[in-house]
XYZ file of N, CA, C and O in Angstrom:
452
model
N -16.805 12.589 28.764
C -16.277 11.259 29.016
C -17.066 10.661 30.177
O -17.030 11.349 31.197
N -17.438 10.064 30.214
C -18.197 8.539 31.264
C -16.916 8.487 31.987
O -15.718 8.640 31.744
N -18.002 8.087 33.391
C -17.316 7.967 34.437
C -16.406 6.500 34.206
O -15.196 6.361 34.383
N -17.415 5.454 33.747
C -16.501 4.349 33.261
C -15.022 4.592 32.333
O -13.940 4.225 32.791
N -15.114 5.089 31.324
C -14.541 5.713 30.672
C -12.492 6.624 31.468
O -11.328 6.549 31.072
N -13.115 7.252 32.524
C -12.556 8.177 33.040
C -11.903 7.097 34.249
O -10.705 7.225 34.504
N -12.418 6.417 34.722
C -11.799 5.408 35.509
C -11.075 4.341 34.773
O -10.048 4.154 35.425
N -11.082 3.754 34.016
C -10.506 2.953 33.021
C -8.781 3.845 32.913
O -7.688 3.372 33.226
N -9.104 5.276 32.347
C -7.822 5.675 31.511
C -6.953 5.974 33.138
O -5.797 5.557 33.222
N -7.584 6.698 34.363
C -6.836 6.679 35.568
C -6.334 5.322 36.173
O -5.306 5.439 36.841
N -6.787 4.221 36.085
C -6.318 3.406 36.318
C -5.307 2.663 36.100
O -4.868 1.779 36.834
N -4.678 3.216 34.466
C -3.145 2.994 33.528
C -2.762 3.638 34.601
O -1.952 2.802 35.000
N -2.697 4.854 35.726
C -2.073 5.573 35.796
C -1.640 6.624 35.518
O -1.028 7.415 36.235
N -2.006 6.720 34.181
C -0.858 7.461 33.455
C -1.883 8.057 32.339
O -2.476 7.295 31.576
N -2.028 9.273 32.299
C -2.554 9.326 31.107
C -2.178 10.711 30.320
O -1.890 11.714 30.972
N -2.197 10.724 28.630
C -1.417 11.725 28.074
C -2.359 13.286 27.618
O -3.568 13.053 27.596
N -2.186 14.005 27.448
C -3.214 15.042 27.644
C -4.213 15.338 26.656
O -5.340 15.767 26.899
N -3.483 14.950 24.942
C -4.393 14.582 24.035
C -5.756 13.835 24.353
O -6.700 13.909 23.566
N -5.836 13.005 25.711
C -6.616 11.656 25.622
C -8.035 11.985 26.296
O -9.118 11.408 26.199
N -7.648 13.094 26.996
C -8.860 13.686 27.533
C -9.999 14.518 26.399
O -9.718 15.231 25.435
N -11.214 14.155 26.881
C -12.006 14.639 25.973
C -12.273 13.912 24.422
O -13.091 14.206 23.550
N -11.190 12.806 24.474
C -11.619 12.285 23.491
C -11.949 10.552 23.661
O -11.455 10.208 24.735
N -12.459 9.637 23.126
C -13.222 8.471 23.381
C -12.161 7.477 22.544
O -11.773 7.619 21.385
N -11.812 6.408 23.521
C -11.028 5.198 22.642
C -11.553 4.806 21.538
O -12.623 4.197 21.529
N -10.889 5.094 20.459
C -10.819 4.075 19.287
C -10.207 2.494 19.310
O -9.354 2.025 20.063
N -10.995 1.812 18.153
C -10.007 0.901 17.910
C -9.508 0.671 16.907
O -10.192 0.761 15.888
N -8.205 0.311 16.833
C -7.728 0.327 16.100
C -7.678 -0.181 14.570
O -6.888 0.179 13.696
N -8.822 -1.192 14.472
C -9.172 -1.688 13.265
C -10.017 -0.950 12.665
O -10.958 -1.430 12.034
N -9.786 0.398 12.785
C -11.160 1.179 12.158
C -10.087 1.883 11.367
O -10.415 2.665 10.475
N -8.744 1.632 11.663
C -8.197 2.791 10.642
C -7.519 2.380 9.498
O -7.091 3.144 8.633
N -7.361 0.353 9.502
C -6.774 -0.202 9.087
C -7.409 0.129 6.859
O -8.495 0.689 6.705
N -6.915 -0.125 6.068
C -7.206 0.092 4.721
C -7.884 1.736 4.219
O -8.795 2.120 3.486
N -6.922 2.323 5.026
C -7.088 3.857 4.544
C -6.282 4.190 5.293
O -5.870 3.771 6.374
N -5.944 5.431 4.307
C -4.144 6.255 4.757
C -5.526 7.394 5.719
O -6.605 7.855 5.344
N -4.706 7.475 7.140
C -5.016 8.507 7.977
C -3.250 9.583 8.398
O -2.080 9.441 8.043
N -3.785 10.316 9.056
C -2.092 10.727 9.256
C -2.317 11.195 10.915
O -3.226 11.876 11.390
N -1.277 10.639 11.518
C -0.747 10.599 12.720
C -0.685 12.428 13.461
O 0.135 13.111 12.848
N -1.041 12.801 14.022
C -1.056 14.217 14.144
C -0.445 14.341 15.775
O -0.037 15.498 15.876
N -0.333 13.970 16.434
C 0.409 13.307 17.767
C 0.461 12.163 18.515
O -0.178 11.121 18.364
N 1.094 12.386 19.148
C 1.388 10.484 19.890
C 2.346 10.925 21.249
O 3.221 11.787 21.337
N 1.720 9.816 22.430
C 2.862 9.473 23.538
C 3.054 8.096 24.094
O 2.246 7.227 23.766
N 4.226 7.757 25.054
C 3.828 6.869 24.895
C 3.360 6.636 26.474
O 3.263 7.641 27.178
N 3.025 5.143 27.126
C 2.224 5.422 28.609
C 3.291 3.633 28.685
O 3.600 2.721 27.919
N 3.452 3.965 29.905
C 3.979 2.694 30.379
C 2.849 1.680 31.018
O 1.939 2.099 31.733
N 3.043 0.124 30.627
C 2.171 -0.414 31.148
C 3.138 -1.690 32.084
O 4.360 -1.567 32.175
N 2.309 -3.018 32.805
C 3.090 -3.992 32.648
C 3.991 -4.749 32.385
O 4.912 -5.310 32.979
N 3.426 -4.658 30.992
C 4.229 -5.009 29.829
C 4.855 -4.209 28.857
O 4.820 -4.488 27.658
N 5.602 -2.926 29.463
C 6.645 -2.209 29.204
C 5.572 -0.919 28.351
O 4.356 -0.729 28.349
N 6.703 -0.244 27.705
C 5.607 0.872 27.233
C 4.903 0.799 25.962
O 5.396 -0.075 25.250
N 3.844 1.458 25.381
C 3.511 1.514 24.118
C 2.874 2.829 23.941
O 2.847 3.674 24.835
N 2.268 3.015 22.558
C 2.415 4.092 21.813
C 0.225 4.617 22.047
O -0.531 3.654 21.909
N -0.279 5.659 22.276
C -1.074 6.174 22.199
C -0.983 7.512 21.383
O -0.261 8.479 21.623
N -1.857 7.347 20.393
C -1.578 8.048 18.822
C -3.220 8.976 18.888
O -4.032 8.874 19.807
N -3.298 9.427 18.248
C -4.479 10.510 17.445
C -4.088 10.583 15.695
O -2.980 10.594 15.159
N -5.648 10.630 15.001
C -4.997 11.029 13.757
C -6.250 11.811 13.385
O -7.412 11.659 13.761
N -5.684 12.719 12.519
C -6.064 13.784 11.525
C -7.904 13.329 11.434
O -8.919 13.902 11.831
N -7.700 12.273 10.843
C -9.487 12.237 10.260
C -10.284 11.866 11.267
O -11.503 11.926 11.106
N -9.737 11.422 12.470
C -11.032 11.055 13.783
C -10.510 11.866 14.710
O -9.629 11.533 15.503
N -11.169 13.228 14.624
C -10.863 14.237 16.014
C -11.166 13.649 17.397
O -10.398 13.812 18.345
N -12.282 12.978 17.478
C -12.536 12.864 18.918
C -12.175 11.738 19.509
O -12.651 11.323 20.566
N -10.828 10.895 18.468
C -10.363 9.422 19.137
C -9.571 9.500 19.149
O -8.869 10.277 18.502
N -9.237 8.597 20.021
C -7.573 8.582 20.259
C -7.391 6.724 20.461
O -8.194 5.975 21.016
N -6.013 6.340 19.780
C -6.090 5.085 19.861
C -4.603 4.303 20.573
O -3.519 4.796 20.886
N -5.132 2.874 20.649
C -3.782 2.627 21.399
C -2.801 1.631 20.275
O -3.211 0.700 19.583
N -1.496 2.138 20.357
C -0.918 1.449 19.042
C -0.185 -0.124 19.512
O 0.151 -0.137 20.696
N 0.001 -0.982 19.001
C 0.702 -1.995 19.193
C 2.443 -2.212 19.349
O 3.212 -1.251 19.378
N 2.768 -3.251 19.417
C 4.380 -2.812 19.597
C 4.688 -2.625 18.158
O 5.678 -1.894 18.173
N 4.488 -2.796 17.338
C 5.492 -2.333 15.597
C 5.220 -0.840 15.681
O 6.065 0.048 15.564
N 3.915 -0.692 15.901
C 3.831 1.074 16.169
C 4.423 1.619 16.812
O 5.060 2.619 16.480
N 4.380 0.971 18.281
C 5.351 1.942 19.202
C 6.667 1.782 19.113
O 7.123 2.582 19.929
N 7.873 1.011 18.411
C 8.983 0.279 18.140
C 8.749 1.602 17.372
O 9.087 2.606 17.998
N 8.122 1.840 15.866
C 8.481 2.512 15.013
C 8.758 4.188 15.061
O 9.611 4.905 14.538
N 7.335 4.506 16.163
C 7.490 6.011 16.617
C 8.849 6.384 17.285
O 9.586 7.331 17.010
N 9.014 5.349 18.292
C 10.230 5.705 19.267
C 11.245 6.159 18.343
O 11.777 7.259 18.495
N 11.560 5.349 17.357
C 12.513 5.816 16.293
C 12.373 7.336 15.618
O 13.299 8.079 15.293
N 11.216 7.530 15.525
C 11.254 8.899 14.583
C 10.670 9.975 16.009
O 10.028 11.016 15.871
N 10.902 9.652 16.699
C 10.630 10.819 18.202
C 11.355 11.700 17.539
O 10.697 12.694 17.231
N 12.758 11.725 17.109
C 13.215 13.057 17.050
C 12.595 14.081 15.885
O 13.037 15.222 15.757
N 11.773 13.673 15.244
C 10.760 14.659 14.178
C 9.331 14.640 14.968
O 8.292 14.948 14.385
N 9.363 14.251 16.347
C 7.990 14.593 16.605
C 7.220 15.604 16.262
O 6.101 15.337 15.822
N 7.742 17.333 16.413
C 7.597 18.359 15.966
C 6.931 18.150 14.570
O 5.751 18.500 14.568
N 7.338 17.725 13.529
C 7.279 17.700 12.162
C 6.040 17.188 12.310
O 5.070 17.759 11.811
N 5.926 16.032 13.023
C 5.122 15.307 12.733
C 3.993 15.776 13.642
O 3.025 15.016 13.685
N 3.935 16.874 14.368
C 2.537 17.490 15.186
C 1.929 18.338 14.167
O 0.716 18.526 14.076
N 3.025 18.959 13.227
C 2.745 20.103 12.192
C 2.317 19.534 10.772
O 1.624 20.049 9.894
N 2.855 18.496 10.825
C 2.438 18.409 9.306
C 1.904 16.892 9.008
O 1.791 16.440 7.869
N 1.631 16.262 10.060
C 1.140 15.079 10.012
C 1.852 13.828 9.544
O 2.339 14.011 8.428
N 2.116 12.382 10.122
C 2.503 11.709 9.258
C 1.512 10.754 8.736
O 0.515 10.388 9.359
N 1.858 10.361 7.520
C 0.453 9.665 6.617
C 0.956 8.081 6.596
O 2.042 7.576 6.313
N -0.486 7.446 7.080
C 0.288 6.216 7.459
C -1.172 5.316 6.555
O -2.322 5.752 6.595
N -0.837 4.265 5.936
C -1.908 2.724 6.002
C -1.316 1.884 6.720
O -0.207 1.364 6.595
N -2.369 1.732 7.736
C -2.431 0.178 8.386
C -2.586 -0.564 8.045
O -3.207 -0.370 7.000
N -2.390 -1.815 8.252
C -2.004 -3.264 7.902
C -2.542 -4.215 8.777
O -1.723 -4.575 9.622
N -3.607 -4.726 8.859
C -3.385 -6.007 9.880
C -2.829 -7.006 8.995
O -3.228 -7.296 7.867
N -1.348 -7.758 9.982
C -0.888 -8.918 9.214
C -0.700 -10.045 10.532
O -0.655 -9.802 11.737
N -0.635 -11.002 10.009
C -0.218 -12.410 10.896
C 1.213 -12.592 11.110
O 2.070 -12.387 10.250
N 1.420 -12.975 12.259
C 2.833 -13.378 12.532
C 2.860 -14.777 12.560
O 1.945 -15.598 12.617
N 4.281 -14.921 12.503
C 4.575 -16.376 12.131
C 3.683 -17.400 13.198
O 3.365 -18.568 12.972
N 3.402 -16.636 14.355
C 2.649 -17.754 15.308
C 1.407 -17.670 15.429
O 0.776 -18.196 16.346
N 0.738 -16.745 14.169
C -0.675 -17.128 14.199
C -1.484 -15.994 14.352
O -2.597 -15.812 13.858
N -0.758 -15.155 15.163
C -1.161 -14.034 15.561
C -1.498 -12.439 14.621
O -0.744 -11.787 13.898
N -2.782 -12.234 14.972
C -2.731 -10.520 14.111
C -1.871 -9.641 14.876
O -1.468 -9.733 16.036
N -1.689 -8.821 14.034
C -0.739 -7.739 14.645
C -0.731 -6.324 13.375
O -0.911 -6.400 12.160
N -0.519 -5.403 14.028
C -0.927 -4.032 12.796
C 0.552 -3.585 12.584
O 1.503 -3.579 13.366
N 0.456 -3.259 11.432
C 1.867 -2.629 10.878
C 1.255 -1.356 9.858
O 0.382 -1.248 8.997
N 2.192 -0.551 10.460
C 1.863 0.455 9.664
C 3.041 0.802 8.358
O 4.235 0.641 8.612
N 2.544 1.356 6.761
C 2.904 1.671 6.419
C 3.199 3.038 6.073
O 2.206 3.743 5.890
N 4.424 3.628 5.927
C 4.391 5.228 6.434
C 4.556 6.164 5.026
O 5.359 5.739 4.195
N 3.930 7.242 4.768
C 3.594 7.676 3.521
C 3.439 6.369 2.051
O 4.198 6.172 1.102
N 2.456 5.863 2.341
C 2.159 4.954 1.397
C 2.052 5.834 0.106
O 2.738 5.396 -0.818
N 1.313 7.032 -0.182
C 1.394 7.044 -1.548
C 2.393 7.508 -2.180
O 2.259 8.313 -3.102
N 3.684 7.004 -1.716
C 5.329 7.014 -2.511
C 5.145 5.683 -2.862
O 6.188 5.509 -3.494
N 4.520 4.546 -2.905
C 5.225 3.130 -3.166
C 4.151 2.812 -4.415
O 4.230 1.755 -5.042
């Protein structure tokens, strides 16, 4: 990790242990393909907390999730376990909100629908 790099993630404060050793993603790289979630925490910012995820097919990234992501994990925290072991399988979504705005939504085991 770059010193830039390494000063950036100390500067949240806060950082989760997955995150070391591995290089920010972004998040539009995972959007139109099912990846699966293999851990997640979340880091408090400013503007309250959100979700920092890893998945299965990009070992050496780690990414930062938006609020529908982090809204949605908080909910299923109590299968975190499950979900370190057996992955959850997600497609992303970038969609627009009513004010214009992109925003990612994930869909969770897509190939049931």
């Amino acid at each position: 990790m770059s010193l830039k790099d390494k000063a950036k993630l100390i500067s949240n404060r806060e950082m989760i242990e997955f995150m070391e050793g591995r290089e920010k993603g972004k998040i539009d790289e995972l959007t139109s393909r099912i990846t699966h979630i293999i851990d997640y925490g979340f880091i408090n910012s400013e503007n309250g907390p959100f979700v920092v995820f890893i998945v299965r097919e990009e070992p050496n990234k780690f990414y930062f999730g938006g609020q529908v992501l982090t809204d949605m994990l908080r909910e299923l925290d109590d299968y975190k376990d499950d979900i370190r072991k057996d992955g959850l399988p997600m497609l992303l979504e970038c969609r627009i909100s009513k004010k214009g705005r992109p925003y990612y939504a994930p869909i969770f085991y897509p190939e049931d629908e």
